[in-house]
Coordinates of N, CA and C in Angstrom, one line a residue:
Chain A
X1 N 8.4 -27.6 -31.0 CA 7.1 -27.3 -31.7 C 7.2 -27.5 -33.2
X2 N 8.2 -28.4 -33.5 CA 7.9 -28.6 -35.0 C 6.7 -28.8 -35.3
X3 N 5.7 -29.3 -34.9 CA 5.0 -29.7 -35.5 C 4.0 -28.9 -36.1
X4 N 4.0 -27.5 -35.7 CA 3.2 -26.3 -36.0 C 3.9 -26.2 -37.5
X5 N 4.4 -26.3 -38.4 CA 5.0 -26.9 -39.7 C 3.7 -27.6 -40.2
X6 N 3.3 -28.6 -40.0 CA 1.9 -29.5 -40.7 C 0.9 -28.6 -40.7
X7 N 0.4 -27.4 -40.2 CA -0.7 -27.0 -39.7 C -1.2 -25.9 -41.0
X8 N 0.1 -25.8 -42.0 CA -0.4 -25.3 -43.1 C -1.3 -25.8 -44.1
X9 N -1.8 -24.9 -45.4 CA -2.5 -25.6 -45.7 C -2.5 -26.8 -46.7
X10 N -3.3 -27.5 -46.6 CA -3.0 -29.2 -47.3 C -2.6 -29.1 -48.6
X11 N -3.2 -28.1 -49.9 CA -2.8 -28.2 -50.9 C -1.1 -28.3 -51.1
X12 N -0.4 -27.8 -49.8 CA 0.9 -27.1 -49.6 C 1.6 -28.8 -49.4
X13 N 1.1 -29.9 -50.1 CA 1.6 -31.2 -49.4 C 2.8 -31.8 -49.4
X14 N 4.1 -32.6 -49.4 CA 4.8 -32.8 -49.5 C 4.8 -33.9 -50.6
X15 N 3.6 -34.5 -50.7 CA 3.9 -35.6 -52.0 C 2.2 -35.8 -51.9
X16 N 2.1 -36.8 -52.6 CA 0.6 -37.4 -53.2 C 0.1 -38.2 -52.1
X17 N -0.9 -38.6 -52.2 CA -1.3 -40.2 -51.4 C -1.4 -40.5 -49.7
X18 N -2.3 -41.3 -49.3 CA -2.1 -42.2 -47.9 C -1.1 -43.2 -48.3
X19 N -1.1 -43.8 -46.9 CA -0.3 -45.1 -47.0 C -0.4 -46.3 -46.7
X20 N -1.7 -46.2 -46.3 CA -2.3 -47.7 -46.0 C -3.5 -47.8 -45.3
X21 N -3.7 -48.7 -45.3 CA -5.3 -49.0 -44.4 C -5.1 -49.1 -42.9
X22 N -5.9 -48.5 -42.5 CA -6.1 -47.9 -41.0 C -7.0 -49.2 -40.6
X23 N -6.2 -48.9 -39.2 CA -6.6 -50.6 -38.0 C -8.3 -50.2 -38.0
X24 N -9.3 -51.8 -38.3 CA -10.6 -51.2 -37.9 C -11.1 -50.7 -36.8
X25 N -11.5 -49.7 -36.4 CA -12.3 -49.1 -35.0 C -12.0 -50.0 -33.9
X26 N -13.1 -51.4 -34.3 CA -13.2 -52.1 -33.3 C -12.3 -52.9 -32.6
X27 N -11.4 -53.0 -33.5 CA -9.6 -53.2 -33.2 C -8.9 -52.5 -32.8
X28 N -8.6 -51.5 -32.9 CA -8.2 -50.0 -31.9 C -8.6 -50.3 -30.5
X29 N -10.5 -50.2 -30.6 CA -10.7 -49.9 -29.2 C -10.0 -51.2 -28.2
X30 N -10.1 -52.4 -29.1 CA -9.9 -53.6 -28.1 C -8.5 -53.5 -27.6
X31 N -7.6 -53.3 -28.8 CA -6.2 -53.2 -28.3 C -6.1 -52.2 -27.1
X32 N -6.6 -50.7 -27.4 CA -6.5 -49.1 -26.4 C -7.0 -49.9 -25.2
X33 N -7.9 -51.1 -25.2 CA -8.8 -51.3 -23.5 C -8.1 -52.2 -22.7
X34 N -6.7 -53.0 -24.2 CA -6.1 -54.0 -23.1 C -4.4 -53.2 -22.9
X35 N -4.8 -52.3 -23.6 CA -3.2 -51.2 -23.3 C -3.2 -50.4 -21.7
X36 N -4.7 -50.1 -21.7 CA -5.0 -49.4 -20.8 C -4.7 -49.6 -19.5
X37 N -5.7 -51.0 -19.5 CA -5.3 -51.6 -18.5 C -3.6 -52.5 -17.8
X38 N -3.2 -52.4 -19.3 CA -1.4 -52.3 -18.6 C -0.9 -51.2 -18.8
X39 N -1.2 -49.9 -18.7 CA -1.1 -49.1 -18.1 C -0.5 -48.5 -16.7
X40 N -0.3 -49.5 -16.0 CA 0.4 -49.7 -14.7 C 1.1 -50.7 -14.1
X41 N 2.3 -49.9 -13.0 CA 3.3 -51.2 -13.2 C 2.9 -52.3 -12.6
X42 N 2.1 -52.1 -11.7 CA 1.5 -53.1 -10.8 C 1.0 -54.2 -11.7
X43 N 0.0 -53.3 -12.3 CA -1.0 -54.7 -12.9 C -0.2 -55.5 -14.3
X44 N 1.3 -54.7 -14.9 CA 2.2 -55.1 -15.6 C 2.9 -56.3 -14.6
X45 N 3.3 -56.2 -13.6 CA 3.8 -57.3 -12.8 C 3.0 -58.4 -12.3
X46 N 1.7 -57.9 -12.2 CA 0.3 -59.0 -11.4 C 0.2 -60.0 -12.9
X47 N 0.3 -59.3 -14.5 CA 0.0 -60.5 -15.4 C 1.2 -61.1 -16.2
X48 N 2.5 -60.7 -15.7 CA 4.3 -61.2 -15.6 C 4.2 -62.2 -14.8
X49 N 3.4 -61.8 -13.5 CA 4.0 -63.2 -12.5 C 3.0 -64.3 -12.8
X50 N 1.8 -63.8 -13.0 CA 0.4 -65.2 -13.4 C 0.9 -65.9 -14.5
X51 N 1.7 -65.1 -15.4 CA 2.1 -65.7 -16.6 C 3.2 -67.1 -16.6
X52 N 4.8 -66.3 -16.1 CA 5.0 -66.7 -15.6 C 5.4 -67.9 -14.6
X53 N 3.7 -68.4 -13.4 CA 3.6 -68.9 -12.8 C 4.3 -70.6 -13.3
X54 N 3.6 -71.6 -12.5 CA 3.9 -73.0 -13.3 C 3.3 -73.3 -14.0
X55 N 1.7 -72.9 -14.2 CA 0.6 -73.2 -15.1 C -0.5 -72.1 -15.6
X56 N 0.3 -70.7 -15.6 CA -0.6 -69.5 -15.4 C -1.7 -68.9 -14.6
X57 N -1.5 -70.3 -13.3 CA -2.6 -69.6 -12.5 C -2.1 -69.6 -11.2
X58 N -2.4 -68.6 -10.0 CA -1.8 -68.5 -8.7 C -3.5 -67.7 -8.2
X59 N -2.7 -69.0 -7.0 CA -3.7 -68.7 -6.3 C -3.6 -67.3 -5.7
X60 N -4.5 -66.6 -5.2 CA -4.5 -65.1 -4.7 C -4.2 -64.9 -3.4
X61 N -4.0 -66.2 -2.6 CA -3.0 -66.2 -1.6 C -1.4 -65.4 -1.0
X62 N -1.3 -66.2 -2.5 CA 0.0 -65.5 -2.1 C 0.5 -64.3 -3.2
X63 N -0.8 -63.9 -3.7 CA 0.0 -62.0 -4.4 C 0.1 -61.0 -3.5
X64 N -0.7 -61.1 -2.9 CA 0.2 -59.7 -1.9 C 0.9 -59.0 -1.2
X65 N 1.3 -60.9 -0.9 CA 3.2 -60.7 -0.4 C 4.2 -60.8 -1.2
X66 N 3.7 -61.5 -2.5 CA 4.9 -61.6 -3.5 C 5.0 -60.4 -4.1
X67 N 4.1 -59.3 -4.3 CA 3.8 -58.3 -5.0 C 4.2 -57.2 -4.0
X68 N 4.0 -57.5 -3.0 CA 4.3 -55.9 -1.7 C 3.1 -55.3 -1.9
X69 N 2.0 -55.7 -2.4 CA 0.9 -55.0 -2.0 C -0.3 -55.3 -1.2
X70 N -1.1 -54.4 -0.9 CA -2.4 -54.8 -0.2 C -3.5 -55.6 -0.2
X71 N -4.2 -56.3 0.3 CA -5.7 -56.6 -0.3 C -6.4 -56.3 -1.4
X72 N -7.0 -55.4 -0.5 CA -7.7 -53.9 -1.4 C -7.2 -53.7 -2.7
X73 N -5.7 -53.5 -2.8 CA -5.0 -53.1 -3.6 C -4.7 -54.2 -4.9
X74 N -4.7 -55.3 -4.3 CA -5.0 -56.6 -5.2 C -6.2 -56.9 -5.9
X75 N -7.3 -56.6 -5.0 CA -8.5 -56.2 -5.6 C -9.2 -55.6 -6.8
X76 N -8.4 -54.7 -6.4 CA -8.2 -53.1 -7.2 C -8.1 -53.1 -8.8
X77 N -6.4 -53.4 -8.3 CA -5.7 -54.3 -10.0 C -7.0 -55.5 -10.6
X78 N -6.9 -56.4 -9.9 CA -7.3 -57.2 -10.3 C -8.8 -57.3 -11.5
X79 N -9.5 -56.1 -10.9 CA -10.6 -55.9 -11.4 C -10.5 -55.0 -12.5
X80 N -9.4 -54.4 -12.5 CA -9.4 -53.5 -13.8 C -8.4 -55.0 -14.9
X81 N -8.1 -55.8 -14.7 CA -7.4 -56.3 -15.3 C -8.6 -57.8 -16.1
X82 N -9.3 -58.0 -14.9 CA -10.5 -58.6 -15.0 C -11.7 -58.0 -16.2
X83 N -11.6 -56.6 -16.4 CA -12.3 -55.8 -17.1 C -12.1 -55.7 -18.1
X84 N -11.0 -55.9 -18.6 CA -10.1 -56.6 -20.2 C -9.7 -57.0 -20.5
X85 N -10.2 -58.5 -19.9 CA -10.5 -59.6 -20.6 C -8.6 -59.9 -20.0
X86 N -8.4 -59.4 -19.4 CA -6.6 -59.9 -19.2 C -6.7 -61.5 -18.4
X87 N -7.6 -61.4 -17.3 CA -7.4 -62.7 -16.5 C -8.7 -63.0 -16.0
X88 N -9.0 -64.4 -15.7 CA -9.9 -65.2 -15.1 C -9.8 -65.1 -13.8
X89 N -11.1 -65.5 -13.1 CA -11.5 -65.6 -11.6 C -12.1 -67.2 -11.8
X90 N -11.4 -67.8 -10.7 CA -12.1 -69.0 -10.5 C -12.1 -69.4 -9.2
X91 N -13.5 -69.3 -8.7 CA -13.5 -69.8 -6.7 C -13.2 -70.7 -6.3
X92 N -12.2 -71.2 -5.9 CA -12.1 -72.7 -5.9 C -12.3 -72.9 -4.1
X93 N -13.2 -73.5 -3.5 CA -12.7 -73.9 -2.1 C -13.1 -72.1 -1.6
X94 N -12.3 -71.3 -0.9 CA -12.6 -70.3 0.2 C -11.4 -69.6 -0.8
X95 N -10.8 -69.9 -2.1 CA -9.8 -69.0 -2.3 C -10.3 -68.7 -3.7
X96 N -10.0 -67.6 -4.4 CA -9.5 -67.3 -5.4 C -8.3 -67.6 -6.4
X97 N -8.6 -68.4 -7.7 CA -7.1 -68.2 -8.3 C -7.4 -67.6 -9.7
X98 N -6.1 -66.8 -10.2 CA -6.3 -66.1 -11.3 C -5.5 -66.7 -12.3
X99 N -5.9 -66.3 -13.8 CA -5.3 -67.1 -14.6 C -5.1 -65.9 -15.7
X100 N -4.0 -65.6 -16.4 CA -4.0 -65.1 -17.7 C -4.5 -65.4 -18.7
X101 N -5.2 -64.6 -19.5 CA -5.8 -64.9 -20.2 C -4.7 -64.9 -21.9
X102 N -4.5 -66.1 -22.6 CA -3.9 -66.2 -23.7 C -3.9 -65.6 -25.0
X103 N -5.8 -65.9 -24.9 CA -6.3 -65.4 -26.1 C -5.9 -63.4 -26.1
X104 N -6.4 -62.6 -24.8 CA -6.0 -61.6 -25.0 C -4.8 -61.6 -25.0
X105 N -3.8 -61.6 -24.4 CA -2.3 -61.6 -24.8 C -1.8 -61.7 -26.4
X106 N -2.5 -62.4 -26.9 CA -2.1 -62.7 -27.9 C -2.5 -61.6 -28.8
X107 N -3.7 -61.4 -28.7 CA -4.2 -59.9 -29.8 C -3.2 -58.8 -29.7
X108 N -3.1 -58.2 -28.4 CA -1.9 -57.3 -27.9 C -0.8 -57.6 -28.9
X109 N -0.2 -59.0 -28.5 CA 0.9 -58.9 -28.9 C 0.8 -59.1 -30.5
X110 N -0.2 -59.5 -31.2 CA -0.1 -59.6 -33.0 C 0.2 -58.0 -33.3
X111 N -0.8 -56.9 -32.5 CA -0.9 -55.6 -32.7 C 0.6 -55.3 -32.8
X112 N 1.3 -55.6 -31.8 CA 2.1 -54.7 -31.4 C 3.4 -55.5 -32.4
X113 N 3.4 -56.6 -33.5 CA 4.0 -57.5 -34.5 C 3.7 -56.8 -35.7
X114 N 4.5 -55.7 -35.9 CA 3.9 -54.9 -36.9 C 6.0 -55.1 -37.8
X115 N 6.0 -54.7 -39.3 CA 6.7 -54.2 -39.7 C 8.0 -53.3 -38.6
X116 N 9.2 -53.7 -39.1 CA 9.9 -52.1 -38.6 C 11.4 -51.9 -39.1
X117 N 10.9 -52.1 -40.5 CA 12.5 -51.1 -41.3 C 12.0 -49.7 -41.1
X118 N 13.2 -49.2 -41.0 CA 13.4 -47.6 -41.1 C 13.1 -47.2 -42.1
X119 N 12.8 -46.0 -42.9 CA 12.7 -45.3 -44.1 C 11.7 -44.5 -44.3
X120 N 11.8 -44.4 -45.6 CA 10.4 -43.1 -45.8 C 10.3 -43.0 -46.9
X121 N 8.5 -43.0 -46.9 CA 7.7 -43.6 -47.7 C 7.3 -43.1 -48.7
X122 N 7.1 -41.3 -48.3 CA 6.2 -40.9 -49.4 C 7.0 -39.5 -50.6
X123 N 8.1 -38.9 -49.9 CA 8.8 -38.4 -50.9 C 10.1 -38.4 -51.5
Chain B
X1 N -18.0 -59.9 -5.9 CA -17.5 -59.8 -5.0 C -16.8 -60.5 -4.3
X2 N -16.1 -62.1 -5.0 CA -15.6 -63.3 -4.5 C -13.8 -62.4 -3.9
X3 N -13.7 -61.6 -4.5 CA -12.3 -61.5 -3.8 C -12.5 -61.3 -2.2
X4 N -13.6 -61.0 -1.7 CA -13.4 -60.7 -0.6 C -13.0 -61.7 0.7
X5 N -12.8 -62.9 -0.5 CA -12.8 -64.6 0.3 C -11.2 -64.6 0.6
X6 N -10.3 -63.4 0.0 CA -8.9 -63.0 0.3 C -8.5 -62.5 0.7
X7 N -9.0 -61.8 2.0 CA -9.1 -60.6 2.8 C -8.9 -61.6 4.4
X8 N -8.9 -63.1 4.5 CA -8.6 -63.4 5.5 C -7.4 -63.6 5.9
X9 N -7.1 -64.2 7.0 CA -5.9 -64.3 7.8 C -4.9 -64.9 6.9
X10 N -3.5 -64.4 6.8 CA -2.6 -65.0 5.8 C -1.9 -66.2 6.2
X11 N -2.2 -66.6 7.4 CA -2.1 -68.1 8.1 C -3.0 -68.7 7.7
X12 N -4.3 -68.0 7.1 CA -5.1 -69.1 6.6 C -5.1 -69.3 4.8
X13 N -4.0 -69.8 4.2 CA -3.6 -70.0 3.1 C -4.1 -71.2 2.5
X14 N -4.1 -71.2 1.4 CA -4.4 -72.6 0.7 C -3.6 -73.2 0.1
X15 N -2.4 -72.6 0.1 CA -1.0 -73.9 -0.3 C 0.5 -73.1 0.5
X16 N 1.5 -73.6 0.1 CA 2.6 -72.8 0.9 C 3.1 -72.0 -0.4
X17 N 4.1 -71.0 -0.2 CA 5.2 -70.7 -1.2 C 4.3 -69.4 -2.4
X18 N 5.4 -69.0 -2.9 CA 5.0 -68.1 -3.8 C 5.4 -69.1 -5.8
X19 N 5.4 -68.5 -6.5 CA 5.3 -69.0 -8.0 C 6.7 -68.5 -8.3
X20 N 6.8 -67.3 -8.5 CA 8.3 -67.5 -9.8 C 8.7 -66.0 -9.1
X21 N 9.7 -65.7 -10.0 CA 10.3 -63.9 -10.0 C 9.3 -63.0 -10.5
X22 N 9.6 -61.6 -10.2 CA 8.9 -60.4 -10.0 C 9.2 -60.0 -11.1
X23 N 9.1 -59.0 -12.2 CA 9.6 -58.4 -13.5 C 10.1 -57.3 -12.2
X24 N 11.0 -57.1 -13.1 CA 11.9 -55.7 -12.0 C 11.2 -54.3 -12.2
X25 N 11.2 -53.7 -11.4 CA 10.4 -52.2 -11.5 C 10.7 -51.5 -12.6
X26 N 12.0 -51.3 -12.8 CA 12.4 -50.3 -13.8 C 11.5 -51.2 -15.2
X27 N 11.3 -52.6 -15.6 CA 11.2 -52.7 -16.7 C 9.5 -52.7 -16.4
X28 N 8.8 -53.0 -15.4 CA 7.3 -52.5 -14.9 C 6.7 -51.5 -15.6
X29 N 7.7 -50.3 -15.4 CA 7.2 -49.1 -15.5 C 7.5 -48.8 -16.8
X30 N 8.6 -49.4 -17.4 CA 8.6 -48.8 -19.0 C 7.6 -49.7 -20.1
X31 N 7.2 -51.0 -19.4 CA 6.2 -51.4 -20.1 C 4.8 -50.8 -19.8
X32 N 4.4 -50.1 -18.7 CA 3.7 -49.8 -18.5 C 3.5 -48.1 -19.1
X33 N 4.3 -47.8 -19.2 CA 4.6 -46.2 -20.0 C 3.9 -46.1 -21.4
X34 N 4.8 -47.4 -22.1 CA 4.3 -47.6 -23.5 C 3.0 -47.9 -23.7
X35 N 2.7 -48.8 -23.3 CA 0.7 -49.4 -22.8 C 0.1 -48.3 -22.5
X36 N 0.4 -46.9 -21.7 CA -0.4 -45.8 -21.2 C -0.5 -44.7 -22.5
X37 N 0.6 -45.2 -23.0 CA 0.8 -44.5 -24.7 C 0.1 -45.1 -25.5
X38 N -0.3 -46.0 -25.3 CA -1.2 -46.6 -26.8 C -2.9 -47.2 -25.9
X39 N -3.1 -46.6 -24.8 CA -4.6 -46.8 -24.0 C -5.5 -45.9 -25.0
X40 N -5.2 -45.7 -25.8 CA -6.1 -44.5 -26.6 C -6.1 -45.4 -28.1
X41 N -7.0 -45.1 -28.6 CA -7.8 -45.9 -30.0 C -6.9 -45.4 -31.2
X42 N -7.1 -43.9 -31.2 CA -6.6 -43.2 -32.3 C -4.8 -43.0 -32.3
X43 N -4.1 -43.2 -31.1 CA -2.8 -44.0 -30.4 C -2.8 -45.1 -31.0
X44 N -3.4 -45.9 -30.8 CA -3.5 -47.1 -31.6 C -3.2 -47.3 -33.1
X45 N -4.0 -46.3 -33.5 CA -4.5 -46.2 -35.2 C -3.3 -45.7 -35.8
X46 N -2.8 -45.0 -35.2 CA -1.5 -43.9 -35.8 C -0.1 -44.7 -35.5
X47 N -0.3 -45.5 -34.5 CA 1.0 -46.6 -35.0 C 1.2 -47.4 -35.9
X48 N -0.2 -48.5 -35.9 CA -0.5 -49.3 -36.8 C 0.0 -48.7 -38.2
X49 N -1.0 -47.7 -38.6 CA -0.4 -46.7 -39.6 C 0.8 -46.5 -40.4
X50 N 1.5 -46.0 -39.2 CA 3.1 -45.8 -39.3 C 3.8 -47.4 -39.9
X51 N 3.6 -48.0 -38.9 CA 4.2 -49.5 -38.9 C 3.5 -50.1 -40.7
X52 N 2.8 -49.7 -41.3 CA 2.5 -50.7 -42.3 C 2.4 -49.7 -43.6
X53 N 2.9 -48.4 -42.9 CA 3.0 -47.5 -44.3 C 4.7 -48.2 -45.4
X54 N 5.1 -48.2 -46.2 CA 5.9 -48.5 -47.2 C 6.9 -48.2 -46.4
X55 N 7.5 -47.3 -45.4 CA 9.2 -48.6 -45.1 C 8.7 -47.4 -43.8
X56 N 8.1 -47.3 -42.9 CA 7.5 -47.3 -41.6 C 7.7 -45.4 -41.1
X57 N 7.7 -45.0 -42.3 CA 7.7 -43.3 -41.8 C 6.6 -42.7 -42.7
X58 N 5.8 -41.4 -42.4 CA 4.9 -41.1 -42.9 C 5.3 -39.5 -42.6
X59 N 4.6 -38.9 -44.0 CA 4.8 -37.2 -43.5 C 3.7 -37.2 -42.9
X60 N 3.2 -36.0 -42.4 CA 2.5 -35.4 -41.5 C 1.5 -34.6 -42.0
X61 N 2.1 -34.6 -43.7 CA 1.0 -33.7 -44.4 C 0.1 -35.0 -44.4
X62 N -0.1 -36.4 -44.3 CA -0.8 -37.5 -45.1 C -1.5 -37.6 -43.5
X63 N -1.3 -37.2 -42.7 CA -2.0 -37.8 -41.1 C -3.7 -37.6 -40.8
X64 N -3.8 -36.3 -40.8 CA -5.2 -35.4 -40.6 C -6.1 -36.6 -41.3
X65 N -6.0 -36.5 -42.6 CA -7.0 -37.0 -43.6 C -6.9 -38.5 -43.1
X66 N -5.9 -38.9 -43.5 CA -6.3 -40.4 -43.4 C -6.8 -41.3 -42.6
X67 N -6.7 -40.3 -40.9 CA -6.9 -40.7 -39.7 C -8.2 -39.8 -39.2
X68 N -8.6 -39.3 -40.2 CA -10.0 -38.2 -39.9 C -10.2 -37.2 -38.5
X69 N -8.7 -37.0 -38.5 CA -8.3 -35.5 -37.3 C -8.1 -34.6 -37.5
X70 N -8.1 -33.7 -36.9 CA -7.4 -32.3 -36.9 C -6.0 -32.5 -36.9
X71 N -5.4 -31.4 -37.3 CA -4.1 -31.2 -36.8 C -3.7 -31.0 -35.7
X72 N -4.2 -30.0 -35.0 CA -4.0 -30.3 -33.3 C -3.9 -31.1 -32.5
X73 N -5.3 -32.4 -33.2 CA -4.9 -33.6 -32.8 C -4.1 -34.3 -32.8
X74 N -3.7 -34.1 -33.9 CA -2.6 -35.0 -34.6 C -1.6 -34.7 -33.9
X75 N -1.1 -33.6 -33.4 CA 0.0 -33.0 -32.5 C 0.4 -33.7 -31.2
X76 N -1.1 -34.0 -30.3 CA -1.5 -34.1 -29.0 C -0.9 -35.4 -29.3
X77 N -1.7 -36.3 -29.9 CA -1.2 -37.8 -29.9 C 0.2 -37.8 -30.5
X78 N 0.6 -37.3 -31.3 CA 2.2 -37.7 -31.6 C 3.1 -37.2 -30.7
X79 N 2.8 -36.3 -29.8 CA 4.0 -35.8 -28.7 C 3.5 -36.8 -27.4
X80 N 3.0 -37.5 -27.3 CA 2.7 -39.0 -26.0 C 3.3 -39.6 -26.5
X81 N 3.1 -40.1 -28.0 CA 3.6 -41.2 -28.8 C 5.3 -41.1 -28.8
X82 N 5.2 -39.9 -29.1 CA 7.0 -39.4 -28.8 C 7.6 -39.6 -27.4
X83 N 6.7 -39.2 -26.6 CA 6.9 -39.1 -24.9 C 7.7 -40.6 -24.5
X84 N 6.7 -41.4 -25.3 CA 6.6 -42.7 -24.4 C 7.7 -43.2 -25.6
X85 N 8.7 -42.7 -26.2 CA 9.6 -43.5 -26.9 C 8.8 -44.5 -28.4
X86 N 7.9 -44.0 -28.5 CA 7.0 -45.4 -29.8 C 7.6 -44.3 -31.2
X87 N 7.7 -43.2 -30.9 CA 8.0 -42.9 -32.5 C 8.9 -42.2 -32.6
X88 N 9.8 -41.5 -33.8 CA 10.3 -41.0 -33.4 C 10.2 -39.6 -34.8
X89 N 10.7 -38.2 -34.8 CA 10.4 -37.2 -35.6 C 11.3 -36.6 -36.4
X90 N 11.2 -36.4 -37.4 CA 12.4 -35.8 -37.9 C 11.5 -34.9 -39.1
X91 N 12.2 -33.5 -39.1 CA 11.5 -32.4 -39.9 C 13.0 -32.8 -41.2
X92 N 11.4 -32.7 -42.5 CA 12.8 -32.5 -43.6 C 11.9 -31.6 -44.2
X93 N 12.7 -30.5 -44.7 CA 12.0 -29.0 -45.3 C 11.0 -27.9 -44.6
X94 N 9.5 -28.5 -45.0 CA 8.8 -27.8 -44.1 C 7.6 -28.9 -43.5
X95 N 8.4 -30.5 -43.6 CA 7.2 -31.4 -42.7 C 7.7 -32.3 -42.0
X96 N 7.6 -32.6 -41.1 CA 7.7 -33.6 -40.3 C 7.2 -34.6 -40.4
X97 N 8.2 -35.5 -40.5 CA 7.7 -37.1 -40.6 C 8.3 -37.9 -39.5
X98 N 7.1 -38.6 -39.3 CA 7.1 -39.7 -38.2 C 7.6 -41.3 -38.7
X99 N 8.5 -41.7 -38.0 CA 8.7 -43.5 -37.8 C 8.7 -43.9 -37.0
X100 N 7.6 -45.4 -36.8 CA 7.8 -46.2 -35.6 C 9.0 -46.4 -35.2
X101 N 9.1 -46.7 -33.4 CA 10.0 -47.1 -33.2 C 10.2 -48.5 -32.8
X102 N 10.9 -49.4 -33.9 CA 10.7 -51.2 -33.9 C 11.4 -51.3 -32.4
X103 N 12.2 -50.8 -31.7 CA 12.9 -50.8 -30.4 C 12.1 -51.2 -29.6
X104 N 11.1 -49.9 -29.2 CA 10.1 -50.1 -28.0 C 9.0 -50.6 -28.4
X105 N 8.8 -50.9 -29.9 CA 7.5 -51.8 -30.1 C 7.9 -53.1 -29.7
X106 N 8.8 -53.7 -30.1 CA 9.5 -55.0 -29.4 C 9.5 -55.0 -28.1
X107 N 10.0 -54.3 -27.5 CA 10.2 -54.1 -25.7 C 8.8 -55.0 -24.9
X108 N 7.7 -54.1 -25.9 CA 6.3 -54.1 -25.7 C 6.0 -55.9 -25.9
X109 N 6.4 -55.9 -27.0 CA 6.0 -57.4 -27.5 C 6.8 -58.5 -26.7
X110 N 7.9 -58.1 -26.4 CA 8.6 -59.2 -25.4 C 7.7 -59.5 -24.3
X111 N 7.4 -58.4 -23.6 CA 6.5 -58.6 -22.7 C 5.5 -59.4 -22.5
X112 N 4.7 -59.3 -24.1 CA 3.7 -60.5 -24.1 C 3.8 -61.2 -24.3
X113 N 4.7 -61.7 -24.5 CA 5.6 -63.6 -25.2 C 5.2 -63.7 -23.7
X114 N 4.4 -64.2 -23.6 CA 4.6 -65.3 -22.1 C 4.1 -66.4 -22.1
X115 N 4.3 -67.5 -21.4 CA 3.2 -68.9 -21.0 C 1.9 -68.8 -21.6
X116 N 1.6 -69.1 -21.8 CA 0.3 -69.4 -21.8 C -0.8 -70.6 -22.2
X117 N -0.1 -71.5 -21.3 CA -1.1 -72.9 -21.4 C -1.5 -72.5 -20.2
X118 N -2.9 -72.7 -19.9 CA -3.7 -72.8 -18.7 C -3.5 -74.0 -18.0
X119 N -3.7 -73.9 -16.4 CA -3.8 -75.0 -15.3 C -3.5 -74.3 -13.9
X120 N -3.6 -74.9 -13.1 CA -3.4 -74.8 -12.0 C -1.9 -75.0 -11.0
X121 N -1.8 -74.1 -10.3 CA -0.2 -73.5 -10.1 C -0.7 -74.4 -8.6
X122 N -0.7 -74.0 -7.5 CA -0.3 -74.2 -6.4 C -0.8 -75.1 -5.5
X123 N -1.9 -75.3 -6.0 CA -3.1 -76.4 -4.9 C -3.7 -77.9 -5.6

């Protein structure tokens, strides 16, 4: 419980100053919506193997034996993954194939291309 | 509701074979750990933060204000952030300062390094 230490009061500060400019709002939420949704290992593996694939797209045939999971359950994922912008639906014929989406991938990963020397900043 | 065109017989396939390898469980779930740690905006905000303050550590007296929280809050989100390996804490005197951790932010970002030219895998 260190952290009950900060809770005093501010004048009591350790040095001067912020440290930088904070991610805009609408950048937070988009990153938090596509974090969310990987969120789980499944749908961590559902956009590993699409990725992966030969051309980023697999047909929906064959994920729920490659994956060990269900229909339903393919479904499931799918639509929460569909909901942030992670991957495409395209009906082709009587099947479904899915595709990763690049452009989100890519925001994720600029976010997550941040600085990382050690040290400290402000006293 | 087109997935439901994948709910038929698995003899009734539209090409043979599966696409590539599985990500292995254990690394599933720790990508997925970290992603469940940063599904939240202000998770979000407080890394970024971290990551672009002057050499990636920040006291705790500088958090509240600049991220427009409480201290409570401030607590809640840095012990997930902590949970899930993204930061790490160290008390000097009477404050606690936080640094990213470049380890599992990379973990994260490996992950999204993937393919990403579009086309069609199997049919």
């Amino acid at each position: 419980m260190e952290d009950v230490a900060v809770t005093e009061s501010t004048q009591d500060v350790c040095c001067a100053g912020a440290c930088g400019d904070l991610l805009p709002s609408a950048e937070a939420d988009r990153v938090a919506r596509i974090c969310k949704a990987l969120a789980d290992p499944t749908r961590v593996r559902l956009v590993q193997y699409l990725a992966f694939s030969e051309s980023g797209t697999v047909c929906a045939c064959h994920l729920p034996d490659a994956l060990g999971i269900s229909q339903p359950t393919l479904s499931f994922h799918m639509r929460k993954l569909h909901d942030a912008g992670l991957v495409t639906r395209d009906k082709r014929g009587r099947w479904v194939h899915y595709s990763v989406r690049a452009d989100t991938l890519r925001l994720a990963r600029d976010f997550l291309t941040l600085p990382d020397q050690p040290g400290t900043h402000c006293c």
